[in-house]
mmCIF file of C-alpha atoms in Angstrom:
data_model
loop_
_atom_site.group_PDB
_atom_site.id
_atom_site.type_symbol
_atom_site.label_atom_id
_atom_site.label_comp_id
_atom_site.label_asym_id
_atom_site.label_seq_id
_atom_site.Cartn_x
_atom_site.Cartn_y
_atom_site.Cartn_z
ATOM 1 C CA UNK H 1 -5.229 7.568 -49.420
ATOM 2 C CA UNK H 2 -3.660 4.543 -47.677
ATOM 3 C CA UNK H 3 -5.966 1.737 -46.657
ATOM 4 C CA UNK H 4 -6.626 1.245 -42.972
ATOM 5 C CA UNK H 5 -7.185 -2.090 -41.339
ATOM 6 C CA UNK H 6 -10.130 -2.046 -38.948
ATOM 7 C CA UNK H 7 -10.613 -5.066 -36.719
ATOM 8 C CA UNK H 8 -13.538 -5.569 -34.338
ATOM 9 C CA UNK H 9 -12.711 -5.680 -30.647
ATOM 10 C CA UNK H 10 -14.631 -6.025 -27.422
ATOM 11 C CA UNK H 11 -14.466 -3.218 -24.846
ATOM 12 C CA UNK H 12 -12.431 -4.103 -21.805
ATOM 13 C CA UNK H 13 -14.088 -3.978 -18.370
ATOM 14 C CA UNK H 14 -13.012 -1.184 -16.002
ATOM 15 C CA UNK H 15 -9.834 -1.796 -14.073
ATOM 16 C CA UNK H 16 -10.766 -1.659 -10.357
ATOM 17 C CA UNK H 17 -7.238 -0.470 -9.500
ATOM 18 C CA UNK H 18 -7.379 2.483 -11.894
ATOM 19 C CA UNK H 19 -8.407 5.757 -10.183
ATOM 20 C CA UNK H 20 -10.097 6.935 -13.413
ATOM 21 C CA UNK H 21 -11.908 4.025 -15.029
ATOM 22 C CA UNK H 22 -12.728 2.275 -11.740
ATOM 23 C CA UNK H 23 -15.282 4.975 -10.858
ATOM 24 C CA UNK H 24 -18.876 3.821 -11.308
ATOM 25 C CA UNK H 25 -21.125 6.387 -12.989
ATOM 26 C CA UNK H 26 -24.901 6.553 -12.968
ATOM 27 C CA UNK H 27 -27.767 9.030 -13.246
ATOM 28 C CA UNK H 28 -30.350 10.066 -10.665
ATOM 29 C CA UNK H 29 -33.586 11.560 -11.979
ATOM 30 C CA UNK H 30 -34.798 14.090 -9.464
ATOM 31 C CA UNK H 31 -37.915 16.136 -8.882
ATOM 32 C CA UNK H 32 -36.068 19.375 -8.255
ATOM 33 C CA UNK H 33 -39.104 21.012 -6.665
ATOM 34 C CA UNK H 34 -39.119 18.720 -3.620
ATOM 35 C CA UNK H 35 -36.133 16.334 -3.583
ATOM 36 C CA UNK H 36 -33.695 16.846 -0.719
ATOM 37 C CA UNK H 37 -30.301 15.424 0.098
ATOM 38 C CA UNK H 38 -31.979 13.192 2.665
ATOM 39 C CA UNK H 39 -34.176 11.710 -0.102
ATOM 40 C CA UNK H 40 -31.056 11.002 -2.104
ATOM 41 C CA UNK H 41 -29.235 9.313 0.782
ATOM 42 C CA UNK H 42 -32.020 7.309 2.409
ATOM 43 C CA UNK H 43 -34.185 6.375 -0.567
ATOM 44 C CA UNK H 44 -31.916 6.393 -3.596
ATOM 45 C CA UNK H 45 -28.479 5.408 -2.284
ATOM 46 C CA UNK H 46 -29.391 3.018 0.514
ATOM 47 C CA UNK H 47 -32.432 1.361 -1.075
ATOM 48 C CA UNK H 48 -32.125 1.679 -4.839
ATOM 49 C CA UNK H 49 -28.344 1.471 -5.178
ATOM 50 C CA UNK H 50 -27.899 -1.097 -2.411
ATOM 51 C CA UNK H 51 -25.709 0.743 0.100
ATOM 52 C CA UNK H 52 -27.959 -0.401 2.946
ATOM 53 C CA UNK H 53 -26.410 0.270 6.354
ATOM 54 C CA UNK H 54 -22.972 1.101 4.975
ATOM 55 C CA UNK H 55 -21.211 4.232 6.165
ATOM 56 C CA UNK H 56 -21.117 6.545 3.165
ATOM 57 C CA UNK H 57 -20.065 10.079 2.357
ATOM 58 C CA UNK H 58 -21.521 12.415 -0.264
ATOM 59 C CA UNK H 59 -19.325 15.185 -1.600
ATOM 60 C CA UNK H 60 -19.284 17.794 -4.335
ATOM 61 C CA UNK H 61 -16.721 20.252 -5.633
ATOM 62 C CA UNK H 62 -17.524 22.434 -2.620
ATOM 63 C CA UNK H 63 -16.595 19.653 -0.169
ATOM 64 C CA UNK H 64 -18.331 17.110 2.049
ATOM 65 C CA UNK H 65 -22.123 17.384 2.047
ATOM 66 C CA UNK H 66 -22.947 14.325 4.108
ATOM 67 C CA UNK H 67 -21.221 11.670 6.195
ATOM 68 C CA UNK H 68 -22.061 10.011 9.537
ATOM 69 C CA UNK H 69 -20.737 13.093 11.369
ATOM 70 C CA UNK H 70 -22.018 15.720 8.916
ATOM 71 C CA UNK H 71 -25.827 15.733 8.750
ATOM 72 C CA UNK H 72 -26.665 19.447 8.654
ATOM 73 C CA UNK H 73 -27.187 19.463 4.874
ATOM 74 C CA UNK H 74 -29.759 16.650 4.720
ATOM 75 C CA UNK H 75 -32.647 19.117 4.538
ATOM 76 C CA UNK H 76 -31.161 21.047 1.600
ATOM 77 C CA UNK H 77 -32.806 20.660 -1.790
ATOM 78 C CA UNK H 78 -30.821 18.998 -4.536
ATOM 79 C CA UNK H 79 -31.577 21.966 -6.780
ATOM 80 C CA UNK H 80 -29.240 24.018 -4.564
ATOM 81 C CA UNK H 81 -26.362 21.550 -4.919
ATOM 82 C CA UNK H 82 -24.011 20.637 -7.730
ATOM 83 C CA UNK H 83 -25.282 18.408 -10.503
ATOM 84 C CA UNK H 84 -22.383 15.971 -10.021
ATOM 85 C CA UNK H 85 -21.981 14.258 -6.652
ATOM 86 C CA UNK H 86 -19.425 11.681 -5.538
ATOM 87 C CA UNK H 87 -20.477 8.816 -3.280
ATOM 88 C CA UNK H 88 -17.701 7.241 -1.186
ATOM 89 C CA UNK H 89 -18.174 3.949 0.623
ATOM 90 C CA UNK H 90 -16.395 4.222 3.983
ATOM 91 C CA UNK H 91 -17.151 0.657 5.026
ATOM 92 C CA UNK H 92 -14.050 -1.424 5.809
ATOM 93 C CA UNK H 93 -15.683 -4.704 4.780
ATOM 94 C CA UNK H 94 -15.750 -5.017 0.964
ATOM 95 C CA UNK H 95 -16.425 -1.365 0.096
ATOM 96 C CA UNK H 96 -17.875 -0.282 -3.240
ATOM 97 C CA UNK H 97 -15.836 1.751 -5.682
ATOM 98 C CA UNK H 98 -16.551 5.468 -5.747
ATOM 99 C CA UNK H 99 -19.753 6.419 -7.542
ATOM 100 C CA UNK H 100 -20.121 9.608 -9.575
ATOM 101 C CA UNK H 101 -23.789 10.570 -9.615
ATOM 102 C CA UNK H 102 -25.202 12.825 -12.310
ATOM 103 C CA UNK H 103 -28.267 14.587 -10.888
ATOM 104 C CA UNK H 104 -30.776 15.436 -13.615
ATOM 105 C CA UNK H 105 -34.304 16.767 -13.737
ATOM 106 C CA UNK H 106 -36.899 14.011 -13.791
ATOM 107 C CA UNK H 107 -38.572 13.386 -17.129
ATOM 108 C CA UNK H 108 -41.921 12.790 -15.420
ATOM 109 C CA UNK H 109 -44.147 15.698 -14.465
ATOM 110 C CA UNK H 110 -45.043 14.338 -11.022
ATOM 111 C CA UNK H 111 -42.860 11.328 -10.234
ATOM 112 C CA UNK H 112 -43.909 8.991 -7.443
ATOM 113 C CA UNK H 113 -40.495 9.234 -5.796
ATOM 114 C CA UNK H 114 -38.513 12.458 -5.553
ATOM 115 C CA UNK H 115 -35.349 10.599 -6.613
ATOM 116 C CA UNK H 116 -35.214 7.509 -8.802
ATOM 117 C CA UNK H 117 -32.862 5.662 -11.104
ATOM 118 C CA UNK H 118 -33.218 5.170 -14.829
ATOM 119 C CA UNK H 119 -34.774 1.737 -14.317
ATOM 120 C CA UNK H 120 -36.214 -0.245 -11.451
ATOM 121 C CA UNK H 121 -33.482 -2.868 -11.716
ATOM 122 C CA UNK H 122 -30.882 -2.804 -8.957
ATOM 123 C CA UNK H 123 -27.515 -1.600 -10.156
ATOM 124 C CA UNK H 124 -24.492 -3.786 -9.475
ATOM 125 C CA UNK H 125 -21.750 -1.513 -8.161
ATOM 126 C CA UNK H 126 -18.291 -3.129 -8.332
ATOM 127 C CA UNK H 127 -16.339 -3.607 -5.124
ATOM 128 C CA UNK H 128 -12.847 -2.353 -4.482
ATOM 129 C CA UNK H 129 -10.184 -5.059 -4.821
ATOM 130 C CA UNK H 130 -8.544 -6.209 -1.633
ATOM 131 C CA UNK H 131 -5.009 -4.945 -1.262
ATOM 132 C CA UNK H 132 -2.563 -7.670 -0.361
ATOM 133 C CA UNK H 133 -0.019 -6.707 2.313
ATOM 134 C CA UNK H 134 3.510 -6.224 1.061
ATOM 135 C CA UNK H 135 5.872 -9.099 1.818
ATOM 136 C CA UNK H 136 8.570 -8.201 4.396
ATOM 137 C CA UNK H 137 12.181 -8.246 3.167
ATOM 138 C CA UNK H 138 13.992 -11.521 3.787
ATOM 139 C CA UNK H 139 17.580 -11.713 5.061
ATOM 140 C CA UNK H 140 20.027 -14.222 3.578
ATOM 141 C CA UNK H 141 21.086 -16.586 6.357
ATOM 142 C CA UNK H 142 24.641 -17.871 6.676
ATOM 143 C CA UNK H 143 25.859 -21.220 8.089
ATOM 144 C CA UNK H 144 26.718 -19.535 11.407
ATOM 145 C CA UNK H 145 23.142 -18.302 11.712
ATOM 146 C CA UNK H 146 24.032 -14.618 11.213
ATOM 147 C CA UNK H 147 22.569 -12.620 8.319
ATOM 148 C CA UNK H 148 24.976 -11.543 5.648
ATOM 149 C CA UNK H 149 25.957 -7.890 5.844
ATOM 150 C CA UNK H 150 27.422 -6.017 2.910
ATOM 151 C CA UNK H 151 31.194 -5.690 3.283
ATOM 152 C CA UNK H 152 31.810 -8.671 5.598
ATOM 153 C CA UNK H 153 33.058 -10.993 2.873
ATOM 154 C CA UNK H 154 35.406 -8.404 1.366
ATOM 155 C CA UNK H 155 36.915 -7.435 4.734
ATOM 156 C CA UNK H 156 37.454 -11.098 5.655
ATOM 157 C CA UNK H 157 39.181 -11.752 2.342
ATOM 158 C CA UNK H 158 41.365 -8.679 2.875
ATOM 159 C CA UNK H 159 42.492 -9.857 6.307
ATOM 160 C CA UNK H 160 43.296 -13.311 4.888
ATOM 161 C CA UNK H 161 45.507 -11.840 2.181
ATOM 162 C CA UNK H 162 47.317 -9.631 4.697
ATOM 163 C CA UNK H 163 48.015 -12.647 6.890
ATOM 164 C CA UNK H 164 49.438 -14.567 3.927
ATOM 165 C CA UNK H 165 51.699 -11.669 2.939
ATOM 166 C CA UNK H 166 53.021 -11.148 6.482
ATOM 167 C CA UNK H 167 56.659 -12.394 6.918
ATOM 168 C CA UNK H 168 57.198 -15.454 9.006
ATOM 169 C CA UNK H 169 59.655 -13.625 11.303
ATOM 170 C CA UNK H 170 57.002 -11.070 12.112
ATOM 171 C CA UNK H 171 54.564 -13.854 12.902
ATOM 172 C CA UNK H 172 57.105 -15.442 15.225
ATOM 173 C CA UNK H 173 57.621 -12.154 17.020
ATOM 174 C CA UNK H 174 53.882 -11.761 17.352
ATOM 175 C CA UNK H 175 52.965 -15.252 18.481
ATOM 176 C CA UNK H 176 56.231 -16.339 20.182
ATOM 177 C CA UNK H 177 59.128 -18.464 18.883
ATOM 178 C CA UNK H 178 58.747 -22.202 18.772
ATOM 179 C CA UNK H 179 62.529 -22.989 19.157
ATOM 180 C CA UNK H 180 64.250 -21.735 22.350
ATOM 181 C CA UNK H 181 67.648 -21.706 20.583
ATOM 182 C CA UNK H 182 66.443 -18.974 18.222
ATOM 183 C CA UNK H 183 65.727 -16.621 21.125
ATOM 184 C CA UNK H 184 69.278 -16.633 22.746
ATOM 185 C CA UNK H 185 68.181 -18.282 25.993
ATOM 186 C CA UNK H 186 70.601 -17.879 28.901
ATOM 187 C CA UNK H 187 72.047 -21.178 30.181
ATOM 188 C CA UNK H 188 72.579 -21.358 33.940
ATOM 189 C CA UNK H 189 75.359 -23.707 35.222
ATOM 190 C CA UNK H 190 75.044 -24.460 38.879
ATOM 191 C CA UNK H 191 78.379 -25.624 40.283
ATOM 192 C CA UNK H 192 77.400 -27.747 43.194
ATOM 193 C CA UNK H 193 80.989 -27.923 44.503
ATOM 194 C CA UNK H 194 81.512 -24.339 45.602
ATOM 195 C CA UNK H 195 77.943 -23.000 45.320
ATOM 196 C CA UNK H 196 78.885 -20.543 42.519
ATOM 197 C CA UNK H 197 76.509 -19.904 39.596
ATOM 198 C CA UNK H 198 78.032 -19.480 36.131
ATOM 199 C CA UNK H 199 76.005 -17.752 33.396
ATOM 200 C CA UNK H 200 76.863 -18.583 29.802
ATOM 201 C CA UNK H 201 75.444 -15.936 27.458
ATOM 202 C CA UNK H 202 76.782 -17.397 24.180
#
């Protein structure tokens, strides 16, 4: 059997950007005979877990059980609900990551509180990382102050090559001749003696 190299390593902390390992999990010990959803929200979540005045939502596989607009289920006993509940912090200012709560029967016969945590120490729930806004795309500026557009440089180069290949005679016809002799200009000879006008078309 080949030997295997085993090296000790420290567990990495949860990645707050990961939708799986960023979820905070804890256990709520409940007196199923009397604990209600209201006890869970007001006493356990807001006081023991530190949600305070935050806007929160409690959901199960069946859907939303509680949020600021859904309060009809607060009187329901936790024994009638799922054993796994998800707590979502809807606060816009530094919200907590989602919390998956495992609801279990209390180990005490008659607990003082209907819902309590494993210990009296306040749990530190991680906060969601702030998402930085995406940087807007930047346009490449040209010396004339206009942004560069794909295809402008190639079309300009094409026109330059066409102008260089164009015959000089065609350019003269387009822009006008510079020498009047090349155009066959008519010469008018005004004979002042008899008032006759002679036209030389050579």
